[in-house]
mmCIF file of C-alpha atoms in Angstrom:
data_model
loop_
_atom_site.group_PDB
_atom_site.id
_atom_site.type_symbol
_atom_site.label_atom_id
_atom_site.label_comp_id
_atom_site.label_asym_id
_atom_site.label_seq_id
_atom_site.Cartn_x
_atom_site.Cartn_y
_atom_site.Cartn_z
ATOM 1 C CA UNK A 28 -97.763 101.695 95.370
ATOM 2 C CA UNK A 29 -95.291 103.828 93.393
ATOM 3 C CA UNK A 30 -93.858 105.232 96.636
ATOM 4 C CA UNK A 31 -93.387 101.695 98.068
ATOM 5 C CA UNK A 32 -91.677 100.572 94.842
ATOM 6 C CA UNK A 33 -89.392 103.616 94.967
ATOM 7 C CA UNK A 34 -88.444 102.889 98.598
ATOM 8 C CA UNK A 35 -87.710 99.218 97.770
ATOM 9 C CA UNK A 36 -85.574 100.129 94.756
ATOM 10 C CA UNK A 37 -83.679 102.718 96.810
ATOM 11 C CA UNK A 38 -83.123 100.082 99.515
ATOM 12 C CA UNK A 39 -81.676 97.599 97.022
ATOM 13 C CA UNK A 40 -79.421 100.232 95.450
ATOM 14 C CA UNK A 41 -78.310 101.451 98.877
ATOM 15 C CA UNK A 42 -77.479 97.897 99.978
ATOM 16 C CA UNK A 43 -75.475 97.266 96.796
ATOM 17 C CA UNK A 44 -73.518 100.503 97.169
ATOM 18 C CA UNK A 45 -72.836 99.808 100.855
ATOM 19 C CA UNK A 46 -71.356 96.415 99.929
ATOM 20 C CA UNK A 47 -68.981 97.723 97.276
ATOM 21 C CA UNK A 48 -71.312 97.653 94.289
ATOM 22 C CA UNK A 49 -70.112 101.056 93.150
ATOM 23 C CA UNK A 50 -66.512 99.929 92.677
ATOM 24 C CA UNK A 51 -66.955 96.932 90.410
ATOM 25 C CA UNK A 52 -63.823 95.624 88.791
ATOM 26 C CA UNK A 53 -63.825 92.507 86.631
ATOM 27 C CA UNK A 54 -61.866 89.547 87.945
ATOM 28 C CA UNK A 55 -58.358 89.182 86.622
ATOM 29 C CA UNK A 56 -57.577 86.015 84.753
ATOM 30 C CA UNK A 57 -55.439 83.586 86.687
ATOM 31 C CA UNK A 58 -51.756 83.297 85.846
ATOM 32 C CA UNK A 59 -51.338 79.951 84.032
ATOM 33 C CA UNK A 60 -47.708 79.754 85.211
ATOM 34 C CA UNK A 61 -48.797 79.543 88.851
ATOM 35 C CA UNK A 62 -49.531 75.978 89.936
ATOM 36 C CA UNK A 63 -53.153 75.398 90.841
ATOM 37 C CA UNK A 64 -54.963 72.516 92.457
ATOM 38 C CA UNK A 65 -56.923 70.569 89.884
ATOM 39 C CA UNK A 66 -59.405 67.924 90.910
ATOM 40 C CA UNK A 67 -61.125 65.556 88.538
ATOM 41 C CA UNK A 68 -64.843 64.918 88.461
ATOM 42 C CA UNK A 69 -64.300 61.358 87.190
ATOM 43 C CA UNK A 70 -62.345 58.333 88.348
ATOM 44 C CA UNK A 71 -59.887 56.012 86.648
ATOM 45 C CA UNK A 72 -58.411 56.845 83.274
ATOM 46 C CA UNK A 73 -61.022 59.531 82.595
ATOM 47 C CA UNK A 74 -60.231 61.336 85.840
ATOM 48 C CA UNK A 75 -56.518 61.055 85.147
ATOM 49 C CA UNK A 76 -56.887 62.534 81.677
ATOM 50 C CA UNK A 77 -59.217 65.260 82.941
ATOM 51 C CA UNK A 78 -56.457 66.472 85.286
ATOM 52 C CA UNK A 79 -53.866 65.971 82.557
ATOM 53 C CA UNK A 80 -55.785 68.148 80.084
ATOM 54 C CA UNK A 81 -56.423 70.951 82.590
ATOM 55 C CA UNK A 82 -52.805 71.039 83.719
ATOM 56 C CA UNK A 83 -51.612 70.680 80.117
ATOM 57 C CA UNK A 84 -53.623 73.688 78.988
ATOM 58 C CA UNK A 85 -52.126 75.668 81.879
ATOM 59 C CA UNK A 86 -48.639 74.647 80.764
ATOM 60 C CA UNK A 87 -49.337 75.496 77.135
ATOM 61 C CA UNK A 88 -50.742 78.917 78.033
ATOM 62 C CA UNK A 89 -47.719 79.610 80.247
ATOM 63 C CA UNK A 90 -45.322 78.671 77.435
ATOM 64 C CA UNK A 91 -47.185 80.923 75.015
ATOM 65 C CA UNK A 92 -47.379 83.806 77.499
ATOM 66 C CA UNK A 93 -51.184 84.048 77.416
ATOM 67 C CA UNK A 94 -53.957 83.264 79.870
ATOM 68 C CA UNK A 95 -55.713 79.894 79.858
ATOM 69 C CA UNK A 96 -58.873 81.631 78.789
ATOM 70 C CA UNK A 97 -57.181 83.442 75.894
ATOM 71 C CA UNK A 98 -55.610 80.189 74.660
ATOM 72 C CA UNK A 99 -58.887 78.319 74.929
ATOM 73 C CA UNK A 100 -60.755 81.088 73.102
ATOM 74 C CA UNK A 101 -58.092 81.256 70.388
ATOM 75 C CA UNK A 102 -58.112 77.494 69.819
ATOM 76 C CA UNK A 103 -61.924 77.441 69.913
ATOM 77 C CA UNK A 104 -62.143 79.843 66.959
ATOM 78 C CA UNK A 105 -61.513 76.959 64.592
ATOM 79 C CA UNK A 106 -58.993 76.884 61.818
ATOM 80 C CA UNK A 107 -55.526 75.466 61.838
ATOM 81 C CA UNK A 108 -53.552 75.820 65.055
ATOM 82 C CA UNK A 109 -50.083 77.294 64.805
ATOM 83 C CA UNK A 110 -46.956 75.196 65.234
ATOM 84 C CA UNK A 111 -46.291 77.107 68.452
ATOM 85 C CA UNK A 112 -49.734 76.180 69.831
ATOM 86 C CA UNK A 113 -49.332 72.489 68.960
ATOM 87 C CA UNK A 114 -45.809 72.361 70.391
ATOM 88 C CA UNK A 115 -46.856 74.242 73.536
ATOM 89 C CA UNK A 116 -49.818 71.941 74.137
ATOM 90 C CA UNK A 117 -47.705 68.797 73.699
ATOM 91 C CA UNK A 118 -45.042 70.211 76.040
ATOM 92 C CA UNK A 119 -47.748 71.296 78.505
ATOM 93 C CA UNK A 120 -49.267 67.809 78.564
ATOM 94 C CA UNK A 121 -45.856 66.212 79.072
ATOM 95 C CA UNK A 122 -45.068 68.701 81.853
ATOM 96 C CA UNK A 123 -48.418 67.845 83.463
ATOM 97 C CA UNK A 124 -47.389 64.173 83.565
ATOM 98 C CA UNK A 125 -44.107 65.137 85.244
ATOM 99 C CA UNK A 126 -45.926 67.357 87.744
ATOM 100 C CA UNK A 127 -48.372 64.593 88.680
ATOM 101 C CA UNK A 128 -45.471 62.153 89.043
ATOM 102 C CA UNK A 129 -43.599 64.630 91.270
ATOM 103 C CA UNK A 130 -46.572 65.413 93.514
ATOM 104 C CA UNK A 131 -47.584 61.762 93.849
ATOM 105 C CA UNK A 132 -50.996 62.065 92.199
ATOM 106 C CA UNK A 133 -50.146 59.810 89.266
ATOM 107 C CA UNK A 134 -51.744 56.414 89.933
ATOM 108 C CA UNK A 135 -49.768 53.210 89.449
ATOM 109 C CA UNK A 136 -50.404 51.366 86.199
ATOM 110 C CA UNK A 137 -52.075 48.497 88.075
ATOM 111 C CA UNK A 138 -54.980 50.818 88.979
ATOM 112 C CA UNK A 139 -55.655 51.482 85.288
ATOM 113 C CA UNK A 140 -55.231 47.974 83.871
ATOM 114 C CA UNK A 141 -58.773 46.671 84.373
ATOM 115 C CA UNK A 142 -60.304 49.698 82.692
ATOM 116 C CA UNK A 143 -57.847 49.447 79.789
ATOM 117 C CA UNK A 144 -58.502 45.723 79.373
ATOM 118 C CA UNK A 145 -62.280 46.257 79.369
ATOM 119 C CA UNK A 146 -61.964 48.256 76.161
ATOM 120 C CA UNK A 147 -59.052 46.340 74.625
ATOM 121 C CA UNK A 148 -59.578 43.837 71.839
ATOM 122 C CA UNK A 149 -57.680 40.905 73.326
ATOM 123 C CA UNK A 150 -58.455 37.217 73.195
ATOM 124 C CA UNK A 151 -59.937 35.836 76.411
ATOM 125 C CA UNK A 152 -56.886 33.767 77.348
ATOM 126 C CA UNK A 153 -54.476 36.701 77.074
ATOM 127 C CA UNK A 154 -56.849 38.997 78.958
ATOM 128 C CA UNK A 155 -57.251 36.438 81.770
ATOM 129 C CA UNK A 156 -53.471 35.981 81.974
ATOM 130 C CA UNK A 157 -52.924 39.731 82.280
ATOM 131 C CA UNK A 158 -55.642 40.087 84.924
ATOM 132 C CA UNK A 159 -53.977 37.287 86.919
ATOM 133 C CA UNK A 160 -50.679 39.166 87.120
ATOM 134 C CA UNK A 161 -49.932 40.628 90.548
ATOM 135 C CA UNK A 162 -50.028 44.407 90.802
ATOM 136 C CA UNK A 163 -46.343 44.479 91.724
ATOM 137 C CA UNK A 164 -45.373 42.871 88.411
ATOM 138 C CA UNK A 165 -47.570 45.242 86.415
ATOM 139 C CA UNK A 166 -46.249 48.284 88.296
ATOM 140 C CA UNK A 167 -42.682 47.078 87.886
ATOM 141 C CA UNK A 168 -43.064 46.562 84.151
ATOM 142 C CA UNK A 169 -45.301 49.539 83.333
ATOM 143 C CA UNK A 170 -44.738 53.058 84.559
ATOM 144 C CA UNK A 171 -47.793 55.272 84.272
ATOM 145 C CA UNK A 172 -45.733 58.304 83.311
ATOM 146 C CA UNK A 173 -44.104 56.371 80.452
ATOM 147 C CA UNK A 174 -47.499 55.189 79.217
ATOM 148 C CA UNK A 175 -48.898 58.738 79.316
ATOM 149 C CA UNK A 176 -45.905 60.298 77.560
ATOM 150 C CA UNK A 177 -46.145 57.614 74.870
ATOM 151 C CA UNK A 178 -49.878 58.263 74.484
ATOM 152 C CA UNK A 179 -49.294 62.024 74.221
ATOM 153 C CA UNK A 180 -46.589 61.441 71.620
ATOM 154 C CA UNK A 181 -48.999 59.340 69.543
ATOM 155 C CA UNK A 182 -51.733 62.003 69.538
ATOM 156 C CA UNK A 183 -52.258 64.031 66.381
ATOM 157 C CA UNK A 184 -52.780 67.304 68.229
ATOM 158 C CA UNK A 185 -52.929 69.339 65.021
ATOM 159 C CA UNK A 186 -55.935 67.345 63.833
ATOM 160 C CA UNK A 187 -57.606 67.432 67.256
ATOM 161 C CA UNK A 188 -57.140 71.182 67.567
ATOM 162 C CA UNK A 189 -58.203 71.742 63.956
ATOM 163 C CA UNK A 190 -61.585 70.121 64.657
ATOM 164 C CA UNK A 191 -62.564 72.509 67.426
ATOM 165 C CA UNK A 192 -65.636 74.616 66.842
ATOM 166 C CA UNK A 193 -65.944 76.262 70.240
ATOM 167 C CA UNK A 194 -63.888 76.945 73.329
ATOM 168 C CA UNK A 195 -65.754 74.215 75.236
ATOM 169 C CA UNK A 196 -64.780 71.691 72.582
ATOM 170 C CA UNK A 197 -61.117 71.762 73.617
ATOM 171 C CA UNK A 198 -61.677 69.540 76.666
ATOM 172 C CA UNK A 199 -64.362 67.579 74.818
ATOM 173 C CA UNK A 200 -61.881 66.693 72.047
ATOM 174 C CA UNK A 201 -58.724 66.185 74.085
ATOM 175 C CA UNK A 202 -60.064 64.066 76.932
ATOM 176 C CA UNK A 203 -61.569 61.214 74.884
ATOM 177 C CA UNK A 204 -58.547 61.198 72.575
ATOM 178 C CA UNK A 205 -56.155 60.910 75.506
ATOM 179 C CA UNK A 206 -58.352 58.302 77.222
ATOM 180 C CA UNK A 207 -58.297 56.169 74.072
ATOM 181 C CA UNK A 208 -54.569 56.691 73.581
ATOM 182 C CA UNK A 209 -53.835 55.714 77.189
ATOM 183 C CA UNK A 210 -56.023 52.606 76.936
ATOM 184 C CA UNK A 211 -54.388 51.589 73.656
ATOM 185 C CA UNK A 212 -50.910 52.246 74.997
ATOM 186 C CA UNK A 213 -51.593 50.268 78.173
ATOM 187 C CA UNK A 214 -53.051 47.368 76.200
ATOM 188 C CA UNK A 215 -50.038 47.317 73.845
ATOM 189 C CA UNK A 216 -47.592 47.369 76.739
ATOM 190 C CA UNK A 217 -49.527 44.637 78.550
ATOM 191 C CA UNK A 218 -49.459 42.440 75.421
ATOM 192 C CA UNK A 219 -45.691 42.899 75.325
ATOM 193 C CA UNK A 220 -45.507 41.950 79.004
ATOM 194 C CA UNK A 221 -47.018 38.510 78.418
#
């Protein structure tokens, strides 16, 4: 039995060495300044904000000259974020909106209206009137990029970043806050439309 075990262990080690196991190098972190394809796991406003947050973090890390991972780890340590971090994240989120607008992945406002109205506190008559509007009128009056930039501007990023207790909490904090801000912004703009 010991001889069989020794032969098996030698076989595993030999296979690992033959396939490059002796020259292990850790993976390099990706350059946050290089555009990457980001796909969302969700649909609607949540999917939109998921992409927005991922691209925004890339933009913030690029502006700060650090990797995405280093920025996420730094913000996840807790404590007050620096002015540079807050400014970089806001600029990164706004740049993400511009990038999605440029590459055609930003949905028209009409695709987000039903979801925003479902969570809005509107009277039934006003909600029915908004839902009856043709998509062309909604898209003509509301530009998704304007709504997103307004929502980003309304976010208290310092407070959001100050409440982080782990690196995973960054997405967990930002996404719901942006979803709510987008829904509120859309609902406000729709009220103004009618």
